[in-house]
PDB file of C-alpha atoms and ligand atoms in Angstrom:
ATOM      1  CA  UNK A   1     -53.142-128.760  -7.153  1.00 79.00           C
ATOM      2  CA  UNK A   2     -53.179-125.697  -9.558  1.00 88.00           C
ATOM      3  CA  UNK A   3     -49.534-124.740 -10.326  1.00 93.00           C
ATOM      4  CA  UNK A   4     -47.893-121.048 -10.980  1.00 93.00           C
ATOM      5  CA  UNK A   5     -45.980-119.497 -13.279  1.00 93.00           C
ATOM      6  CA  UNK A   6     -42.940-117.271 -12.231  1.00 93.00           C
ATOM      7  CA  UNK A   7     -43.785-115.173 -15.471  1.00 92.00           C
ATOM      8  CA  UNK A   8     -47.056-114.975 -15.388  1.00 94.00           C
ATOM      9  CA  UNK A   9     -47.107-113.676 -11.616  1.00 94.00           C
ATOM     10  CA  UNK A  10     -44.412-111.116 -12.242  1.00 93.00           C
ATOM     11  CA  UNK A  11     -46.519-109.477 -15.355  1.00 94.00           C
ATOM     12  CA  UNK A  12     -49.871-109.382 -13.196  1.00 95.00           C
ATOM     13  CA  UNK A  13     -48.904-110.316  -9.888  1.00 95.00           C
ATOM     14  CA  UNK A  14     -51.971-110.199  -7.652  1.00 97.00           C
ATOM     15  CA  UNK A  15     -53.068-108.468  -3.999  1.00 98.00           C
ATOM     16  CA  UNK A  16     -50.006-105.955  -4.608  1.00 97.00           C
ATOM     17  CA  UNK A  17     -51.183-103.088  -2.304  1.00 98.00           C
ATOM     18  CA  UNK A  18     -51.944-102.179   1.273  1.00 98.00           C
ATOM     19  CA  UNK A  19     -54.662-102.634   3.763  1.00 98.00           C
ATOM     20  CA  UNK A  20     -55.474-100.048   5.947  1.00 97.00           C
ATOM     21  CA  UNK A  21     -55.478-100.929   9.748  1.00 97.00           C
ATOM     22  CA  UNK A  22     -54.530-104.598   9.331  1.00 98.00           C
ATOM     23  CA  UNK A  23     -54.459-107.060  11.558  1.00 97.00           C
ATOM     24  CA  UNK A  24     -51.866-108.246  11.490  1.00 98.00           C
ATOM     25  CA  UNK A  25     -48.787-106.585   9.491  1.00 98.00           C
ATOM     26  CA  UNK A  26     -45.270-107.809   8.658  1.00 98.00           C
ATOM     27  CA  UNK A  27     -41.881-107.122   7.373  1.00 97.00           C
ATOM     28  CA  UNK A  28     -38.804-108.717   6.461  1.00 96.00           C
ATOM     29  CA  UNK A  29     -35.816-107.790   4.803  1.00 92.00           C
ATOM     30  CA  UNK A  30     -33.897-104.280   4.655  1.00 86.00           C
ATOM     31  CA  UNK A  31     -35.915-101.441   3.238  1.00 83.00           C
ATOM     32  CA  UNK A  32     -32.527 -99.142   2.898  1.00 82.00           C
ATOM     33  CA  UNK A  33     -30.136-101.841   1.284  1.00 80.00           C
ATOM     34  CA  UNK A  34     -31.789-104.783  -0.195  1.00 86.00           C
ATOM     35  CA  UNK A  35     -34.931-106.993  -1.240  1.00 91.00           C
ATOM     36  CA  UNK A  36     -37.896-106.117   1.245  1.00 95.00           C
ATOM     37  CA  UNK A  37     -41.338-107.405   1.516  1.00 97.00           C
ATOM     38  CA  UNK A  38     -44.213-105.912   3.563  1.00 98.00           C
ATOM     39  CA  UNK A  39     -47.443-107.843   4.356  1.00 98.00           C
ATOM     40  CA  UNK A  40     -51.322-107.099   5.282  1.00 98.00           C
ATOM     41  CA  UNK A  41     -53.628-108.932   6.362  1.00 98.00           C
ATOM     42  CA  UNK A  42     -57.268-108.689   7.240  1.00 98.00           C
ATOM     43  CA  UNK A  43     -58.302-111.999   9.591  1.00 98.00           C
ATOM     44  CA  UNK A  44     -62.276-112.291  10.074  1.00 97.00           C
ATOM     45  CA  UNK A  45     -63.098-115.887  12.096  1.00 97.00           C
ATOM     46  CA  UNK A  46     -59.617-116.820  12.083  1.00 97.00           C
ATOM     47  CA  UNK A  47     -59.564-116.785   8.547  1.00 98.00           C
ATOM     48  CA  UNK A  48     -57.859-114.334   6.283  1.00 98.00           C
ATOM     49  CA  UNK A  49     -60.032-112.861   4.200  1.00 98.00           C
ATOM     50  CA  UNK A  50     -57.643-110.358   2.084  1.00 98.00           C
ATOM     51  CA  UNK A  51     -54.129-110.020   2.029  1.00 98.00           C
ATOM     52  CA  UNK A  52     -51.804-107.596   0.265  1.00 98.00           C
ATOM     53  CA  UNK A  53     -48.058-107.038  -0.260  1.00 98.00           C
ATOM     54  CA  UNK A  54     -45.587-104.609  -1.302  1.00 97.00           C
ATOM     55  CA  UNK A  55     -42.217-106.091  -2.438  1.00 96.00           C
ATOM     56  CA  UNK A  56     -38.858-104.692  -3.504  1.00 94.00           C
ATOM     57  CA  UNK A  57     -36.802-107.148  -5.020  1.00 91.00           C
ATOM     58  CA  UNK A  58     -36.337-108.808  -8.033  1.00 92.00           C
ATOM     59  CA  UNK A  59     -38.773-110.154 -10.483  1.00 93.00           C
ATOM     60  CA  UNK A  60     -38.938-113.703  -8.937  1.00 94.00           C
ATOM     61  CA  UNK A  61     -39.035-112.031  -5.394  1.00 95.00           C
ATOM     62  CA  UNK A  62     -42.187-110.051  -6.653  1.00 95.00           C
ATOM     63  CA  UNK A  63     -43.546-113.391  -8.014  1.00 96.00           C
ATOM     64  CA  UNK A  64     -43.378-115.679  -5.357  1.00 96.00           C
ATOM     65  CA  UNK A  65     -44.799-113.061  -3.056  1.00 97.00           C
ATOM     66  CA  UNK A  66     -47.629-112.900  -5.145  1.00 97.00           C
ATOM     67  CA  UNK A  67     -48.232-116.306  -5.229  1.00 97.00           C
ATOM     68  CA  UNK A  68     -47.539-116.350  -1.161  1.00 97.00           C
ATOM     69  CA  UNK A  69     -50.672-114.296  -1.111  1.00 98.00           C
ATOM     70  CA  UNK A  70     -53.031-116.080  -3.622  1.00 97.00           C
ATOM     71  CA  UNK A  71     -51.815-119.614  -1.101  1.00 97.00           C
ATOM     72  CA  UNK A  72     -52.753-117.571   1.682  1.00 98.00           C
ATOM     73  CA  UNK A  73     -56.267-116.030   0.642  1.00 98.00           C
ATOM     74  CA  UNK A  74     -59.304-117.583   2.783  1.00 98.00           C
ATOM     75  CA  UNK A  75     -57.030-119.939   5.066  1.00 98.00           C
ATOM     76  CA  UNK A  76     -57.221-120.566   8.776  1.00 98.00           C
ATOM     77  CA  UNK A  77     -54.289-118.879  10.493  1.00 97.00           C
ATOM     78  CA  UNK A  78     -52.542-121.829  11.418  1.00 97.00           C
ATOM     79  CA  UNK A  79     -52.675-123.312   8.494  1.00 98.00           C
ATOM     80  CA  UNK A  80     -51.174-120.081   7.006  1.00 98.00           C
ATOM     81  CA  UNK A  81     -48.585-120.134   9.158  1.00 98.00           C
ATOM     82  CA  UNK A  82     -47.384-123.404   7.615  1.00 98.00           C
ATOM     83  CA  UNK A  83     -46.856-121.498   4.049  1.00 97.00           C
ATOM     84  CA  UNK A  84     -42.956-121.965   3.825  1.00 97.00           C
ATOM     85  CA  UNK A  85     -40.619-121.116   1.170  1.00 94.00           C
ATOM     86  CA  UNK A  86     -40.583-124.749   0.135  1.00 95.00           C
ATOM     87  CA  UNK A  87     -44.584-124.675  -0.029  1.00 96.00           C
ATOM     88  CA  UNK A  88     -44.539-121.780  -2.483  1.00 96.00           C
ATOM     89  CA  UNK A  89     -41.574-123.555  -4.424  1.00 95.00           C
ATOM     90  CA  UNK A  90     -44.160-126.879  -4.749  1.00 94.00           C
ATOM     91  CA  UNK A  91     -46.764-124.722  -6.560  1.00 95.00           C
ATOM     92  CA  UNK A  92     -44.440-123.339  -9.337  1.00 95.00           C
ATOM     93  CA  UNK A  93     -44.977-124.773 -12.670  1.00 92.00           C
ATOM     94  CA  UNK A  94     -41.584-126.145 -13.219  1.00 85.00           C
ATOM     95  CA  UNK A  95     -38.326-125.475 -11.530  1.00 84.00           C
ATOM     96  CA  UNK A  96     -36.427-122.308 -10.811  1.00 90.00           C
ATOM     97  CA  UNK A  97     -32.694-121.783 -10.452  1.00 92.00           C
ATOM     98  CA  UNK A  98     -30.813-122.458  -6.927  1.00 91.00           C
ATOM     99  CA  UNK A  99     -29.828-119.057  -7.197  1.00 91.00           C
ATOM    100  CA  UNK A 100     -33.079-118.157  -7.020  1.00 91.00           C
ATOM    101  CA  UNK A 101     -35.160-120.639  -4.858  1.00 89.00           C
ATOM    102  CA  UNK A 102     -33.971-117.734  -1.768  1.00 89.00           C
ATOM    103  CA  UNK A 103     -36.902-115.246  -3.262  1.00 90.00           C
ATOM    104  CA  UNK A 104     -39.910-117.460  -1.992  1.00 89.00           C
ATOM    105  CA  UNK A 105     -37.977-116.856   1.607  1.00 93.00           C
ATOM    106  CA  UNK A 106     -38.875-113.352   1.693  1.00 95.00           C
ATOM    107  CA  UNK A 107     -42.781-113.487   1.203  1.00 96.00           C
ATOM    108  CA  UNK A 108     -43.100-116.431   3.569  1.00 97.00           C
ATOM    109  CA  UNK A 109     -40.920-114.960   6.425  1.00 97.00           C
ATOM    110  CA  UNK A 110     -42.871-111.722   5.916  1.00 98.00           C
ATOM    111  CA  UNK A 111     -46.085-113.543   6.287  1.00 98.00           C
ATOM    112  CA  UNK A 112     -45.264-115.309   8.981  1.00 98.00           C
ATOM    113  CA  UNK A 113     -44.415-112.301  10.311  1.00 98.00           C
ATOM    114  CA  UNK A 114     -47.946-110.586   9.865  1.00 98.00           C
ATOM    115  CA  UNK A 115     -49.575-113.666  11.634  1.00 98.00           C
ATOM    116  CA  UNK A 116     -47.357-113.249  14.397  1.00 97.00           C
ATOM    117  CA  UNK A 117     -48.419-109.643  14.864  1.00 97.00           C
ATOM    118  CA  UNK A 118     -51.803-110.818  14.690  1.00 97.00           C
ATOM    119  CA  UNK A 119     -51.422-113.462  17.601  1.00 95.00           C
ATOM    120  CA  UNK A 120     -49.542-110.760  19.634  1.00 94.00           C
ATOM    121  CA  UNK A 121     -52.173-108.283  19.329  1.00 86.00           C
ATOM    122  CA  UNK A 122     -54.760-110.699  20.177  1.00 72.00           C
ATOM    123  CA  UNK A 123     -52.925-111.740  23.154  1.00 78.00           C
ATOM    124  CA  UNK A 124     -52.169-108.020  24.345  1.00 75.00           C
ATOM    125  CA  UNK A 125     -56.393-106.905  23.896  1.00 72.00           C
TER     126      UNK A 125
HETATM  127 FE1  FES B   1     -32.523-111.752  -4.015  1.00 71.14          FE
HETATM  128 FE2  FES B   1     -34.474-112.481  -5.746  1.00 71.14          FE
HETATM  129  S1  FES B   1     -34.679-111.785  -3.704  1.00 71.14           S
HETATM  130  S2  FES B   1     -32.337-112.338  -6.145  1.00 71.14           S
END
């Protein structure tokens, strides 16, 4: 399995950005007071077929977001859904510190997030 690095994701992180009309879009964190993530998706068969993020935190937040996304790309839902902070931890090159390891929470909440609005919607049309 191809491993990431923190630094190399912060200086070019990847799908940063938004996608109009998603299908599926969610948040987590506290846009007025602290770290904050916000997450597109586009879903064709199922399958998501782009996926961008906006993230204001710190540099390892922005980085494991990233690589939250680049995991994501061209999976079945469900087996997005299982993209946990410990799953984005596993493809780091290396360790990070415990203070840290909480900055792979946000993107994976947030994504998990986005799916859920994507089931609800589906259920509501
Ligand atoms: Fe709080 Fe990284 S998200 S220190």
């Amino acid at each position: 399995m191809k491993k990431f690095s923190v630094k190399e994701l912060f200086l070019s992180p990847q799908n940063c950005g938004k996608i109009e009309e998603p299908d599926g879009f969610g948040i987590y964190g506290d846009s007025e007071c602290g770290d904050y993530v916000e997450v597109y998706l586009k879903i064709e068969d199922e399958h998501i077929t782009d996926i961008k993020f906006l993230c204001k935190g710190c540099p390892t937040a922005i980085a494991l977001t990233s690589l939250m996304t680049i995991l994501a790309k061209g999976k079945h839902v469900d087996d997005a859904a299982e993209i946990t902070d410990e799953v984005i931890l596993d493809s780091l090159e290396g360790e990070i510190s415990e203070e840290k390891k909480h900055c792979s929470n946000l993107g994976a909440e947030a994504l998990y997030n986005a799916l859920m609005n994507y089931v609800l919607k589906d259920i509501e049309s």
